mmCIF file of C-alpha atoms in Angstrom:
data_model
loop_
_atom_site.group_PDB
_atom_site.id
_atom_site.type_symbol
_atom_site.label_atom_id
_atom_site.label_comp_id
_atom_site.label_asym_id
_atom_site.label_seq_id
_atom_site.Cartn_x
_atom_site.Cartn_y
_atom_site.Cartn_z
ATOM 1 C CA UNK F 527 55.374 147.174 189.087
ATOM 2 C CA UNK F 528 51.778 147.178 190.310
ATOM 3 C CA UNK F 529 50.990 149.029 193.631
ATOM 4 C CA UNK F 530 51.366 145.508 195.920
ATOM 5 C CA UNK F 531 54.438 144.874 194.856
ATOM 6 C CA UNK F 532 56.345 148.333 195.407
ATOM 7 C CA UNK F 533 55.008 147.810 199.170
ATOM 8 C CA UNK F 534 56.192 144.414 199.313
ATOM 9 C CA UNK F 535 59.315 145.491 198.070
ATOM 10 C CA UNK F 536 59.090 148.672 200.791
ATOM 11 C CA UNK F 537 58.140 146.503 203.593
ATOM 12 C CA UNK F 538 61.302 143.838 202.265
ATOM 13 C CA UNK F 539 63.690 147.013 202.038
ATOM 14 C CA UNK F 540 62.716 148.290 205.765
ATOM 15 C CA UNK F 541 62.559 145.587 207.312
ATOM 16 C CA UNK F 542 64.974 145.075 210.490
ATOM 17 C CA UNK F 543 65.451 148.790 209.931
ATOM 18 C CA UNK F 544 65.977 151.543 212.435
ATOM 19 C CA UNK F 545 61.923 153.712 212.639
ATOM 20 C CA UNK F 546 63.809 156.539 210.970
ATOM 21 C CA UNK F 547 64.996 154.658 207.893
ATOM 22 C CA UNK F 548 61.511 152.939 207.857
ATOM 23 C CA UNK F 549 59.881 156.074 207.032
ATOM 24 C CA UNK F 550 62.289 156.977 204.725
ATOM 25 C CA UNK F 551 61.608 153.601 202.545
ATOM 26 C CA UNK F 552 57.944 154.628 203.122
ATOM 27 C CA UNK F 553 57.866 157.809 201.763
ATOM 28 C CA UNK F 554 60.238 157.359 199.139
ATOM 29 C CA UNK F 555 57.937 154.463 197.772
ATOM 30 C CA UNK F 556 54.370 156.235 198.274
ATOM 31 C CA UNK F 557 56.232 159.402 196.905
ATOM 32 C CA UNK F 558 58.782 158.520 194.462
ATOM 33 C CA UNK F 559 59.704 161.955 192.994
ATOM 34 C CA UNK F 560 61.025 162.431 196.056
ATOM 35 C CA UNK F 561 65.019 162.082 197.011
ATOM 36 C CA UNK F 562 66.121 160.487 200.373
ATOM 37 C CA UNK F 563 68.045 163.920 200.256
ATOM 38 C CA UNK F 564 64.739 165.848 200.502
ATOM 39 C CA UNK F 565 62.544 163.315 202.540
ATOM 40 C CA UNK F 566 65.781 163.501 205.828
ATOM 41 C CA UNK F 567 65.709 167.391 205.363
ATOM 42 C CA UNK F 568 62.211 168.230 205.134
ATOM 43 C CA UNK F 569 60.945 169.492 208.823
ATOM 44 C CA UNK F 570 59.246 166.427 211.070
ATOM 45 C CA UNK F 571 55.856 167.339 210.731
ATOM 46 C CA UNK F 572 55.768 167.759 207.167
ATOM 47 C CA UNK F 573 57.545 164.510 206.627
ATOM 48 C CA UNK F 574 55.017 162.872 209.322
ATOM 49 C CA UNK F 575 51.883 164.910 207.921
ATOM 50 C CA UNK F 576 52.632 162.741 204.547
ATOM 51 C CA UNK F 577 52.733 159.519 206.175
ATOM 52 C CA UNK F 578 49.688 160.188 207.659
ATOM 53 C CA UNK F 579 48.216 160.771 204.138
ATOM 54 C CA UNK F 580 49.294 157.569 203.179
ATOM 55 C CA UNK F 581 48.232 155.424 205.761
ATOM 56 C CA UNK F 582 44.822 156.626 205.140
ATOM 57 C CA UNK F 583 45.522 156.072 201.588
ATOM 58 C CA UNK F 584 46.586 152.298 202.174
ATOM 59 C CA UNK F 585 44.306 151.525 205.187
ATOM 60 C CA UNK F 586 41.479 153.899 205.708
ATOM 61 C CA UNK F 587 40.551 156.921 207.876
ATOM 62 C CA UNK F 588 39.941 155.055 211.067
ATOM 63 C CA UNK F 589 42.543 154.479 213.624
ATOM 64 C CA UNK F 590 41.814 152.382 216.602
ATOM 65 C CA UNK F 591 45.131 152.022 219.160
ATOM 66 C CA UNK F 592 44.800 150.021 222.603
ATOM 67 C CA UNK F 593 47.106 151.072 225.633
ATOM 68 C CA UNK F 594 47.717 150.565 229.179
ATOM 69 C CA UNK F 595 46.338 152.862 232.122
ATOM 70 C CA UNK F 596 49.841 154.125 233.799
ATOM 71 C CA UNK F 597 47.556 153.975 237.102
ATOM 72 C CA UNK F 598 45.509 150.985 237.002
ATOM 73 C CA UNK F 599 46.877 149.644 233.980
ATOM 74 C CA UNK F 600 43.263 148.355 232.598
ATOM 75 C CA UNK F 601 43.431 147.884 229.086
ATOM 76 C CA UNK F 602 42.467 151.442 227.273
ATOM 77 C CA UNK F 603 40.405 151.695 223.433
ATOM 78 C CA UNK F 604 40.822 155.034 221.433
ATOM 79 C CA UNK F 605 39.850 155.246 218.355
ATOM 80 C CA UNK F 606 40.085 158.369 215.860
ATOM 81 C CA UNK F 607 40.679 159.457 212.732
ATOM 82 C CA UNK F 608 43.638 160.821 210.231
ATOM 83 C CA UNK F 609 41.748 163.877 209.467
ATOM 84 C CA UNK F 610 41.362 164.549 213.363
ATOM 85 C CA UNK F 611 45.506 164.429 214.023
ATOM 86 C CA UNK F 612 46.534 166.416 210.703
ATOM 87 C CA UNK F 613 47.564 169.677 211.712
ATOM 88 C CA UNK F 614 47.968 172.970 209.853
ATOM 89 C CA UNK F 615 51.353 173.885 210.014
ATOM 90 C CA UNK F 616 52.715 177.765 208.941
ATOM 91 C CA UNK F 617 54.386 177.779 205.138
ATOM 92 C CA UNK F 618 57.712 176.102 206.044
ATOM 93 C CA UNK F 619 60.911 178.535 206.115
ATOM 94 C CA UNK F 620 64.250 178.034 206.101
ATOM 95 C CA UNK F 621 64.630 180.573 209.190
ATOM 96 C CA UNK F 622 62.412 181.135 211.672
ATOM 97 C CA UNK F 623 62.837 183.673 214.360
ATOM 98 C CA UNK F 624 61.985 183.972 218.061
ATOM 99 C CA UNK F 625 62.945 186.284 221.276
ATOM 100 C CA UNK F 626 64.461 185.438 224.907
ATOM 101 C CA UNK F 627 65.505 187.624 226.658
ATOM 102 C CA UNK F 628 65.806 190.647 224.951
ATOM 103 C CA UNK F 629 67.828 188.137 221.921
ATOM 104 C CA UNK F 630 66.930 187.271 218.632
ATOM 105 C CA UNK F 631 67.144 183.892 217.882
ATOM 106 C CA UNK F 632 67.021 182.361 214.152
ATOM 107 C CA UNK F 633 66.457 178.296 214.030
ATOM 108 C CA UNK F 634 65.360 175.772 211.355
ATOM 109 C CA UNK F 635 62.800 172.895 212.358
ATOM 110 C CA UNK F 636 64.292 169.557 213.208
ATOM 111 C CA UNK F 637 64.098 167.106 210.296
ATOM 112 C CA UNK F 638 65.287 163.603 210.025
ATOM 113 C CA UNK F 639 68.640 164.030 210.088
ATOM 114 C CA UNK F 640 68.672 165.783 213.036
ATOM 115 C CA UNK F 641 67.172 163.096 214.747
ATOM 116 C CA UNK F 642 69.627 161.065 212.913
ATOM 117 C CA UNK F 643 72.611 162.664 214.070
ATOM 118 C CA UNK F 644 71.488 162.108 217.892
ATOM 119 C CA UNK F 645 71.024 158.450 217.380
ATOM 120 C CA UNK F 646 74.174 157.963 219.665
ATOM 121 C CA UNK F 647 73.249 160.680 222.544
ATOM 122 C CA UNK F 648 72.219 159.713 225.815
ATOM 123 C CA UNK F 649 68.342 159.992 225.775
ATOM 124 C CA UNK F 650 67.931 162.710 228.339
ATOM 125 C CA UNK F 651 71.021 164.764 225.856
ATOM 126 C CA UNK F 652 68.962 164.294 222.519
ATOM 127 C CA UNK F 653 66.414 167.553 222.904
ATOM 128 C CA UNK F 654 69.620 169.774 223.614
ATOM 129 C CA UNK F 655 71.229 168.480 221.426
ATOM 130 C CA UNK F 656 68.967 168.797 218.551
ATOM 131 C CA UNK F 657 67.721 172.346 219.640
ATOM 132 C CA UNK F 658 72.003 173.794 219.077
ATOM 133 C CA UNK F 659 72.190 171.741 215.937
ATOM 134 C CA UNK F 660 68.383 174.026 214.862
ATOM 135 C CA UNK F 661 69.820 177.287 216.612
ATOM 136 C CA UNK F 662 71.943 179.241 213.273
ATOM 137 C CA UNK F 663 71.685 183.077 214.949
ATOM 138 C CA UNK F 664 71.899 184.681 218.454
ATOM 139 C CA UNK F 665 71.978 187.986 218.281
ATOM 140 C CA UNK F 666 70.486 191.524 219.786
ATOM 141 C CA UNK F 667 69.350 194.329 217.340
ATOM 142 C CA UNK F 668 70.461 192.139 214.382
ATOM 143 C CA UNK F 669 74.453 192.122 215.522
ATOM 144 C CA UNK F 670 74.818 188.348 215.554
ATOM 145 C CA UNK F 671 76.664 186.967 217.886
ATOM 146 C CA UNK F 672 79.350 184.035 217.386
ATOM 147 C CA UNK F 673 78.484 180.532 219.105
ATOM 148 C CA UNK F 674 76.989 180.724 221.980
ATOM 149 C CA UNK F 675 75.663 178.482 225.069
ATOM 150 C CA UNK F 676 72.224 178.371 225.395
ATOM 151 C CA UNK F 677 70.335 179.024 229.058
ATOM 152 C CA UNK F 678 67.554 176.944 230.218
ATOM 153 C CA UNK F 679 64.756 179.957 228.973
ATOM 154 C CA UNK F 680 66.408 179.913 225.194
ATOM 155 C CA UNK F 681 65.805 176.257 224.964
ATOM 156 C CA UNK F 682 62.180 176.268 226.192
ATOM 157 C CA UNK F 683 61.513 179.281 224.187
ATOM 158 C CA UNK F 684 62.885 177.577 221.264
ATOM 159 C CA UNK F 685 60.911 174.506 221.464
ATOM 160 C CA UNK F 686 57.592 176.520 221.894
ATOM 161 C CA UNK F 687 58.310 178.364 219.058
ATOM 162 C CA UNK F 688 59.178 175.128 216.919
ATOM 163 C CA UNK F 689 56.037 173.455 218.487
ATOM 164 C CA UNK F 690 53.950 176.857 217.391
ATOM 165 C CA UNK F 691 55.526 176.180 213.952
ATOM 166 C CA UNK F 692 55.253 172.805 213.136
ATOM 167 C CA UNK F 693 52.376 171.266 215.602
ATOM 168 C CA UNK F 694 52.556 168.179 213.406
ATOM 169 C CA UNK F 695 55.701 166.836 214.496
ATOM 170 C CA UNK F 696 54.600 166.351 217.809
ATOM 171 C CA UNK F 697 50.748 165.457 218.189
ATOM 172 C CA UNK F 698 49.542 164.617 221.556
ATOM 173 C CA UNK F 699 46.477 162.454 222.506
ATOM 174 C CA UNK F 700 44.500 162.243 225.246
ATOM 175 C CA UNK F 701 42.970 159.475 226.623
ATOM 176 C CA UNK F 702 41.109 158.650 230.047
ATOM 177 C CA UNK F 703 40.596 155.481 231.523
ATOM 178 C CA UNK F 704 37.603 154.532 232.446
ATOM 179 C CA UNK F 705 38.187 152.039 235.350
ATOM 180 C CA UNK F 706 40.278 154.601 237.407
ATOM 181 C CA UNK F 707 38.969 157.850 235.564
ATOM 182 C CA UNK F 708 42.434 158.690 234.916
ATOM 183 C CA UNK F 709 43.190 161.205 232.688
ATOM 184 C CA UNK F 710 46.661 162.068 230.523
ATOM 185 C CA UNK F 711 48.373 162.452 227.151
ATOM 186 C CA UNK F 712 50.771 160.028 225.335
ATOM 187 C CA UNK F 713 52.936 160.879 221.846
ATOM 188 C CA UNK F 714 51.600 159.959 218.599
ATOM 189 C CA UNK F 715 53.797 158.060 216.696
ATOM 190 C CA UNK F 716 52.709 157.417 212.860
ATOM 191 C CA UNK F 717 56.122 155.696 211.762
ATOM 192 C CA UNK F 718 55.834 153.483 214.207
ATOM 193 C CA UNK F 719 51.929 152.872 213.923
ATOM 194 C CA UNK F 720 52.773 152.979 209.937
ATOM 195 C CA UNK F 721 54.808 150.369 209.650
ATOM 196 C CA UNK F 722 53.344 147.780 212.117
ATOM 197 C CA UNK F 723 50.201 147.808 209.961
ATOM 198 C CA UNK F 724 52.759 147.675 206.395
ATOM 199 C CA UNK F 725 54.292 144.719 208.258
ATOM 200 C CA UNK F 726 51.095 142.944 209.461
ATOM 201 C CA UNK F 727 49.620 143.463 205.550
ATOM 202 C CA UNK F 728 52.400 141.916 204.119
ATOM 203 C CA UNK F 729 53.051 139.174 206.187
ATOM 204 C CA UNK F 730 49.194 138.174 205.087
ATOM 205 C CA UNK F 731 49.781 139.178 201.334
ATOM 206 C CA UNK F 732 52.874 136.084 200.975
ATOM 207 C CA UNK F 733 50.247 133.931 203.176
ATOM 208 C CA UNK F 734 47.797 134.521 199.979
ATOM 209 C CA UNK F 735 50.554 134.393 197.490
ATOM 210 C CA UNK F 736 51.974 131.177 199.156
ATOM 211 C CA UNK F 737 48.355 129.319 198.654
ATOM 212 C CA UNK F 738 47.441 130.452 195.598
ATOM 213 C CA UNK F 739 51.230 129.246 194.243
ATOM 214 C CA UNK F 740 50.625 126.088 195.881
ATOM 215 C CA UNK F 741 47.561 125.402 194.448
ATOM 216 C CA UNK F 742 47.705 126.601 191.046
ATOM 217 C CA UNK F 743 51.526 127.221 190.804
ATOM 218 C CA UNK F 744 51.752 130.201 189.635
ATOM 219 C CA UNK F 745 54.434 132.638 189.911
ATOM 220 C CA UNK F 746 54.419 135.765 192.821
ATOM 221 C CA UNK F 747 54.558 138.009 189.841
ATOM 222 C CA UNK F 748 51.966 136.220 188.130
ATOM 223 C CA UNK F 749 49.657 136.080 191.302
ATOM 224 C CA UNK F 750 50.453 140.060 192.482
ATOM 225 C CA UNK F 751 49.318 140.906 188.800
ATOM 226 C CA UNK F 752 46.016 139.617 189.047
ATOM 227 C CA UNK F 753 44.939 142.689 190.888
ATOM 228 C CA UNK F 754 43.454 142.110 194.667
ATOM 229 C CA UNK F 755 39.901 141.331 193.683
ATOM 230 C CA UNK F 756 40.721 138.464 191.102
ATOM 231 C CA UNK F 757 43.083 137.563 193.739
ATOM 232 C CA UNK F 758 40.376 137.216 196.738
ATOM 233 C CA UNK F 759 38.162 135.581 194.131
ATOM 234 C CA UNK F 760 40.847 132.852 193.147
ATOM 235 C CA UNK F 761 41.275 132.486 197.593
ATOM 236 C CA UNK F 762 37.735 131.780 198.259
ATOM 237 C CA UNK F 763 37.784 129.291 195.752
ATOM 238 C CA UNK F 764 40.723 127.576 197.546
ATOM 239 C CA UNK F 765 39.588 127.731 200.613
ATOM 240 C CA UNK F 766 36.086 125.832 199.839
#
């Protein structure tokens, strides 16, 4: 199966799909040595670090994203590239520790299936609740303690020292308006971004496949093997 047609089949798989499941049939298509197993237990940012790889793989470096002023709302153009957004991240652990208070406090990065198993929480719930299901250790001189509830300064400690860890999984961009002069930062979101552009391609690649087998009759698997040069060749000549 030729590279078109395992994204076709990606896109077809993920489609009507929940964001988290759409990255999931992403990676495990660009990536295919990799298990669903490993892809909804590997830490955000790496798992979002790869997608970003791919999409400038599939479509290029550049990355242009319109969005609303929250003040004016005028219309507001960014454009950027992969390389500026990919992040260094520390060599992942399966532990990481961090101190409030005078407690030590071991936590693994949220993955996947963290996010996953919040689907169902009230919005405003789904940090906390993510942030116990990361915490494994509270302790004080290395006497762990049994469960216990987390205070307001564990959880913002935590999720600095997460952020400090994996800077990937949440990338931040700023933008200024420049009708208002407004300034602020909005989330990055490279599943979503991902997969709009999968969608859009494909969408156009049955257009192409749905003239070319009406006007010469061929097959999809005939016309998907002719490679997307021959193909655009074989369109122009259509479309005189």
């Amino acid at each position: 199966m030729n590279a078109d047609a395992q994204l076709l089949l990606a896109w077809e798989r993920g489609f009507g799909r929940p964001p988290m499941e759409q990255a999931i049939v992403m990676l495990a298509t660009a990536i295919p040595q990799l298990s669903t197993k490993q892809i909804v237990e590997m830490p955000i940012g790496r798992r979002d670090g790869m997608l970003l790889d791919l999409r400038k793989r599939l479509f290029g470096n550049r990355i242009e994203l319109l969005g609303d002023c929250p003040e004016c709302s005028e219309v507001v153009e960014l454009d950027f590239e992969v390389d500026d957004i990919l992040l260094e991240s520390a060599t992942p652990q399966d532990v990481y520790i961090t101190e409030v208070d005078g407690l030590e406090i071991a936590f693994c990065l949220p993955t996947t299936k963290n996010l996953v198993a919040v689907t169902n929480v009230a919005p405003d719930k789904r940090a906390d609740e993510i942030i116990t299901a990361c915490v494994t250790r509270v302790g004080e001189n290395e006497h762990w303690q049994g469960e216990v509830s987390l205070t307001a300064s564990m959880q913002q400690r935590i999720t600095a020292a997460m952020a400090e860890q994996d800077p990937q999984a949440d990338v931040q961009l700023e933008l200024e308006c420049v009708a208002c002069q407004h300034r602020w930062t909005s989330p990055f979101d490279i599943v979503s971004l991902l997969w709009s552009e999968l969608n859009a391609w494909c969408q156009r690649l049955l257009g192409e496949i749905h003239t070319l087998a009406k006007a010469y009759g061929w097959t999809e698997h005939e016309i998907l093997s002719l490679g997307r040069w021959r193909r655009q060749v074989y369109l122009n000549m259509v479309r005189q």
